[in-house]
Coordinates of N, CA and C in Angstrom, one line a residue:
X1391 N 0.8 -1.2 0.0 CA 0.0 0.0 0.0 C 0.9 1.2 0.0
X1392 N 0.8 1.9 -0.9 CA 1.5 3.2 -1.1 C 0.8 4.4 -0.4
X1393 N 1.4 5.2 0.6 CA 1.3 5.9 1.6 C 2.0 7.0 1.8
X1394 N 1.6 7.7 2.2 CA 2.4 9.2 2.8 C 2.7 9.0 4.3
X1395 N 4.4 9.5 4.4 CA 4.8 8.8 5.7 C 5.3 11.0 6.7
X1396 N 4.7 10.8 7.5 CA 4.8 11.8 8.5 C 5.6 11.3 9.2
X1397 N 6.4 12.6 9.6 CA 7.5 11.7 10.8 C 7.7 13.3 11.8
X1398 N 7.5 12.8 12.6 CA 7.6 14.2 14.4 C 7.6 13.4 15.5
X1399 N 8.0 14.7 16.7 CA 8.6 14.1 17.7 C 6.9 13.4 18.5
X1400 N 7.3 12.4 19.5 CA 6.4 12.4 20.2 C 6.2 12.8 21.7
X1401 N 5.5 13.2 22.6 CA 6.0 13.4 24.1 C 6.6 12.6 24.6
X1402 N 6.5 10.5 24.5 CA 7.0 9.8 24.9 C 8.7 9.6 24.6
X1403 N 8.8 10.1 22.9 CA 9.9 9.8 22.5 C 11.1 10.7 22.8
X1404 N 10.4 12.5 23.2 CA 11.3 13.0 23.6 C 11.2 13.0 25.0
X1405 N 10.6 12.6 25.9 CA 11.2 12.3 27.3 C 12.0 11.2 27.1
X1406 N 12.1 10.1 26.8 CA 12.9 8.7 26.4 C 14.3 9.1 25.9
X1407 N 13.8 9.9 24.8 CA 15.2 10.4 23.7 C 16.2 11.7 25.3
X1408 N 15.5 12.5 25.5 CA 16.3 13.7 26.1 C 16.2 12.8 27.7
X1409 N 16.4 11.9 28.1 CA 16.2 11.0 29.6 C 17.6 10.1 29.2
X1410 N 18.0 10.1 28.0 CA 18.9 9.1 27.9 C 18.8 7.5 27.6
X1411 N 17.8 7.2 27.1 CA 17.2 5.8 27.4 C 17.1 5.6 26.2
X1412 N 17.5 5.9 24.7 CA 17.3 5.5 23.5 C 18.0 4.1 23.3
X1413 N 18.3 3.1 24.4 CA 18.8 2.3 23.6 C 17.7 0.8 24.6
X1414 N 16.7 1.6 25.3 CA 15.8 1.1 26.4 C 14.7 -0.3 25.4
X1415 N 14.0 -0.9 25.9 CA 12.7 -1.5 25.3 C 11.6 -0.5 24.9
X1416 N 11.5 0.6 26.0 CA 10.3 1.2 25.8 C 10.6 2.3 24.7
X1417 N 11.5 2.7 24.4 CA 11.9 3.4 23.6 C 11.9 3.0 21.9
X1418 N 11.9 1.5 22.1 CA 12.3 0.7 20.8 C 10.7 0.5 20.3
X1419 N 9.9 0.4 21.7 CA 8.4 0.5 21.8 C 7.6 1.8 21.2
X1420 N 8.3 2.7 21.8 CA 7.5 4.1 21.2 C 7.9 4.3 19.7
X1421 N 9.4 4.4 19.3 CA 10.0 4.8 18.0 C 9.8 3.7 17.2
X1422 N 9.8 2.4 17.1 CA 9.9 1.5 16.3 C 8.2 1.5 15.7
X1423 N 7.6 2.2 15.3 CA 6.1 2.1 15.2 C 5.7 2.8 14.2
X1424 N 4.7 2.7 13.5 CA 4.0 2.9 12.5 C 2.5 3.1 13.0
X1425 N 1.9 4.4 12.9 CA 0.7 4.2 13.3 C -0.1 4.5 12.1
X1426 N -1.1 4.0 11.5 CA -1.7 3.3 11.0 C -3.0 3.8 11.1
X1427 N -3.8 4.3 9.9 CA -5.2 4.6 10.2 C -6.3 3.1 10.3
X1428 N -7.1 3.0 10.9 CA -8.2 1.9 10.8 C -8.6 1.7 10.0
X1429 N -9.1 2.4 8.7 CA -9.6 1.7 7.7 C -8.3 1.1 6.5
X1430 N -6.7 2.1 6.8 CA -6.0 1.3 6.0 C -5.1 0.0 6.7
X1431 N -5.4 -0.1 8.2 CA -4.9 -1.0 9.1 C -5.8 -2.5 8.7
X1432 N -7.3 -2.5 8.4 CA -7.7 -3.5 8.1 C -7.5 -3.8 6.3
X1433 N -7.1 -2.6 5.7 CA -7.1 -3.3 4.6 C -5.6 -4.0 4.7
X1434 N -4.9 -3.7 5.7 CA -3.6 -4.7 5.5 C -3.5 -6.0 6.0
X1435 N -5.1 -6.4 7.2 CA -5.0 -7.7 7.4 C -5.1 -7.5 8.9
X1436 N -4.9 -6.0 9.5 CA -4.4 -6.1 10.7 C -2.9 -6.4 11.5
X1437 N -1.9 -6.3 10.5 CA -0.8 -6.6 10.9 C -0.1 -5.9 12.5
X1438 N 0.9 -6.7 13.3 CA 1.5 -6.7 14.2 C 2.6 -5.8 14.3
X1439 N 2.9 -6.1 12.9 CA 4.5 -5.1 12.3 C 4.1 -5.1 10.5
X1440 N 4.8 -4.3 10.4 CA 4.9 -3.9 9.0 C 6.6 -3.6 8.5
X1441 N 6.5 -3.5 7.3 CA 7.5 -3.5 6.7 C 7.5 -1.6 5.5
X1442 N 8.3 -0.9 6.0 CA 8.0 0.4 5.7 C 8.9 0.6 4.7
X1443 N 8.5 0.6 3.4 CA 10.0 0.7 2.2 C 9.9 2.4 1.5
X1444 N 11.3 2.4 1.2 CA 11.3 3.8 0.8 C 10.7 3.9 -0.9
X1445 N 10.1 4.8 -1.4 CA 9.5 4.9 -3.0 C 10.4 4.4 -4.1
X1446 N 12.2 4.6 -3.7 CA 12.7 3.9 -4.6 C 12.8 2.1 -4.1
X1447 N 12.7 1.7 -2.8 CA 12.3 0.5 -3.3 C 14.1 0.3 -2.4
X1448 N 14.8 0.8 -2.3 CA 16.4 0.8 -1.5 C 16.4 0.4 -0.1
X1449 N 15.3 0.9 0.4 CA 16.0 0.9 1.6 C 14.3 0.7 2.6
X1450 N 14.0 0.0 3.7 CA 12.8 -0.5 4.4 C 13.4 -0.8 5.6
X1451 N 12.3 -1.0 6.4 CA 12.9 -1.1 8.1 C 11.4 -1.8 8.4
X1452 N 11.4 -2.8 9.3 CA 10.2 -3.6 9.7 C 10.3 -2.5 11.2
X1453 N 8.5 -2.8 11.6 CA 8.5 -2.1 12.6 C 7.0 -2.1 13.3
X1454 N 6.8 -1.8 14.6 CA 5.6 -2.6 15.0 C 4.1 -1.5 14.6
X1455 N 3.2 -1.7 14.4 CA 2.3 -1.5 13.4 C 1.3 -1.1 14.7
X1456 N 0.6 0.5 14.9 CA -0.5 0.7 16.1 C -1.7 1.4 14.7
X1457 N -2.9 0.9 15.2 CA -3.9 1.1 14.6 C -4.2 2.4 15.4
X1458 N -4.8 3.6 15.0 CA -5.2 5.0 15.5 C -6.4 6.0 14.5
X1459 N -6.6 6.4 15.0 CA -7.6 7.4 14.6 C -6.8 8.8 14.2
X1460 N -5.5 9.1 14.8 CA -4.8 10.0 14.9 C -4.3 10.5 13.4
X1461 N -4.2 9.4 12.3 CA -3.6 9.4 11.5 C -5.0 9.3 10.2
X1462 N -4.5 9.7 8.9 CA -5.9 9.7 8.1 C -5.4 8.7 6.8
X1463 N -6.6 8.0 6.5 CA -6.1 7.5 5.5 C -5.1 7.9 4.1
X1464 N -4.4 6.9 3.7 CA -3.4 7.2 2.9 C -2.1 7.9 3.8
X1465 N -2.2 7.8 4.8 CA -1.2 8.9 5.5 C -0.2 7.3 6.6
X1466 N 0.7 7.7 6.6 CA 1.5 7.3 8.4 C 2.1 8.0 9.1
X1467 N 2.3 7.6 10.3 CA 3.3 8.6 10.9 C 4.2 7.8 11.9
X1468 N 5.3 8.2 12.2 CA 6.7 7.3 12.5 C 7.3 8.4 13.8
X1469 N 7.5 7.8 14.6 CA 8.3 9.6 15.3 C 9.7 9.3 14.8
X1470 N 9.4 10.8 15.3 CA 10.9 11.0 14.2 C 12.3 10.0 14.8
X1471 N 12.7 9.2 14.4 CA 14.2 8.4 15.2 C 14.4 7.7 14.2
X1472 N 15.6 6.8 14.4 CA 16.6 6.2 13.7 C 15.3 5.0 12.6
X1473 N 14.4 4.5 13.2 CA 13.9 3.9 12.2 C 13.0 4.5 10.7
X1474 N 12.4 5.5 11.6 CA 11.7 6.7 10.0 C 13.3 7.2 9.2
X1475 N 14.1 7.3 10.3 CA 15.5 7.8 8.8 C 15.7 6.9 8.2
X1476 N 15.7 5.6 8.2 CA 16.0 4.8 8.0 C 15.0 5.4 6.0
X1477 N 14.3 5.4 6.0 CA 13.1 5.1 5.3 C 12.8 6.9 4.5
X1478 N 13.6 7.6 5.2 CA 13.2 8.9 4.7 C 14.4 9.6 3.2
X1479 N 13.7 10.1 2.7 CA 14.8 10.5 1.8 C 16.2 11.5 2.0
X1480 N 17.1 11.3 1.9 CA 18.7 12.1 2.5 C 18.4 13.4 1.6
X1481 N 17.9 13.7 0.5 CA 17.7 14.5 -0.6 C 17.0 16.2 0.3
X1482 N 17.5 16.8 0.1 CA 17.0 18.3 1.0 C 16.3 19.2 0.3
X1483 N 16.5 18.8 -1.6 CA 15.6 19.6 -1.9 C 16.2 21.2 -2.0
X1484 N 17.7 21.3 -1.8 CA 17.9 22.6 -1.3 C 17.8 23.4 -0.2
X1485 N 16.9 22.5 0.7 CA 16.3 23.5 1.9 C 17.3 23.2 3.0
X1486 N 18.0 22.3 3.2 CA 18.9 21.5 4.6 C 18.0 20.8 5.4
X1487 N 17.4 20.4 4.8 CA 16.2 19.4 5.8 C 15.5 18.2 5.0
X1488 N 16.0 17.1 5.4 CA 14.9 16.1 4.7 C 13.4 16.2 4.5
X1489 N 13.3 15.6 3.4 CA 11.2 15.5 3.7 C 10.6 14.9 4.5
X1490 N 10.5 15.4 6.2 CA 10.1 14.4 7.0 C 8.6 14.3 6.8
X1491 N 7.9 15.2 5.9 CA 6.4 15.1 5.9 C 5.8 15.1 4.6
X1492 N 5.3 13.6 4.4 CA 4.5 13.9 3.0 C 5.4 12.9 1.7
X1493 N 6.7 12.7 2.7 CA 7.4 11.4 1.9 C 6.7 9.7 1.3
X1494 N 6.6 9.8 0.1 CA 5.9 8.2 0.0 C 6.6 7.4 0.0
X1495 N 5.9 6.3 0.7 CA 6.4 5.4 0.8 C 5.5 3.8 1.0
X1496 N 5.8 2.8 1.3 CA 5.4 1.9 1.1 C 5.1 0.9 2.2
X1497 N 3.9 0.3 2.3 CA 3.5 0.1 3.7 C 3.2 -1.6 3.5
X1498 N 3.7 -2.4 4.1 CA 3.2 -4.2 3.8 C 3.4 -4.7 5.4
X1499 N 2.2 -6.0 5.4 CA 2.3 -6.9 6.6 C 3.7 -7.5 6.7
X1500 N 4.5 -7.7 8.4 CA 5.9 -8.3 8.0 C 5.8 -9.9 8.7
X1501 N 6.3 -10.6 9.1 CA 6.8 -11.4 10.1 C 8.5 -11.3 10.7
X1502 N 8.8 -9.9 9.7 CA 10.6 -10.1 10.2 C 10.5 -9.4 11.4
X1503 N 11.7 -10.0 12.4 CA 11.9 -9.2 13.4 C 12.0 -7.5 13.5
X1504 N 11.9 -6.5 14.3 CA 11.7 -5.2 14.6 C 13.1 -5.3 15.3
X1505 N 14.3 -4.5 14.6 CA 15.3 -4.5 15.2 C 15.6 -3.3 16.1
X1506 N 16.0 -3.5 16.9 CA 16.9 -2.7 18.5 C 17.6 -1.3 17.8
X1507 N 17.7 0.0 18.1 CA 18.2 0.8 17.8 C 19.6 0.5 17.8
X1508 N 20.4 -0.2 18.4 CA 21.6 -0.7 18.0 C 21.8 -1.3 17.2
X1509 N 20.7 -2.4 16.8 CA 21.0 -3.2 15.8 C 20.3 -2.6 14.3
X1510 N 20.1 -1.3 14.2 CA 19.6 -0.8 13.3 C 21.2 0.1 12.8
X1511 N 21.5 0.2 13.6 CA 23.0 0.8 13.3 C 23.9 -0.1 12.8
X1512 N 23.9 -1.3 13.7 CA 25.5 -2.3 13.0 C 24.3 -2.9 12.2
X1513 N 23.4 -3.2 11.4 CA 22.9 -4.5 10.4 C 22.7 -2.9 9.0
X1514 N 22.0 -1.6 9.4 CA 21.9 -1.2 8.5 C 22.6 0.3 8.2
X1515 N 23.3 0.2 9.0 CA 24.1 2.0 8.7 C 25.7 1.3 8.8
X1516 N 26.5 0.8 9.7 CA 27.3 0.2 9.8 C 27.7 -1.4 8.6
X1517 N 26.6 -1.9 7.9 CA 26.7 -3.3 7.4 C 26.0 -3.0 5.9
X1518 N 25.7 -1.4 6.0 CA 25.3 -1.0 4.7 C 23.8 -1.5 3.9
X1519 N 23.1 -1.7 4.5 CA 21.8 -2.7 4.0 C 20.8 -1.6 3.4

């Protein structure tokens, strides 16, 4: 499902992120997520995690999948951390700022693991993936 991906901070993620704890469970809990409107959450099946690819198709990050009202169809939203960069375009457009809002991208049911902010660094920034 081709989708428009939002990405901003959360209250959770910046008490977590500015607490020091980015490398915590609950952190991997808050940032590692995809929230998901209801009517496009059932058209995926209701997935647990999803698999988030970027529009060229290079580069994806699996991650756990919250059904919300917050978010509107055709849309997602990611807070902003190491997994939405993962998936966002490096391209600035001129301006010095990535497209954190409005980026497409690509939304599927996963079963692969949801990796650790650590392990998002040595398997895909570090191991080049």
């Amino acid at each position: 499902m081709e989708v428009l991906l939002i990405t901003g901070s959360t209250i959770d993620e910046g008490r977590l992120a500015k607490g020091g704890d980015k490398f915590t469970d609950d952190y991997t809990m808050e940032c590692a997520s995809c929230w998901i409107s209801p009517a496009d959450f059932v058209s995926l099946c209701s997935p647990a995690k999803v698999k988030v690819t970027s529009r060229d198709g290079k580069h994806s990050i699996v991650v756990y999948s919250k059904c919300t009202d917050s978010v509107q169809p055709g849309q997602v939203f990611m807070p902003r951390a190491i997994w939405s960069n993962v998936v966002i375009d490096p391209d600035t457009l001129s301006t010095g700022s990535p497209l954190y809002k409005g980026a497409p991208v690509n939304v599927e049911p996963s079963g692969e693991e949801v990796l650790s902010a650590e392990d998002v660094v040595l398997k895909v920034y570090i191991g080049g993936q």
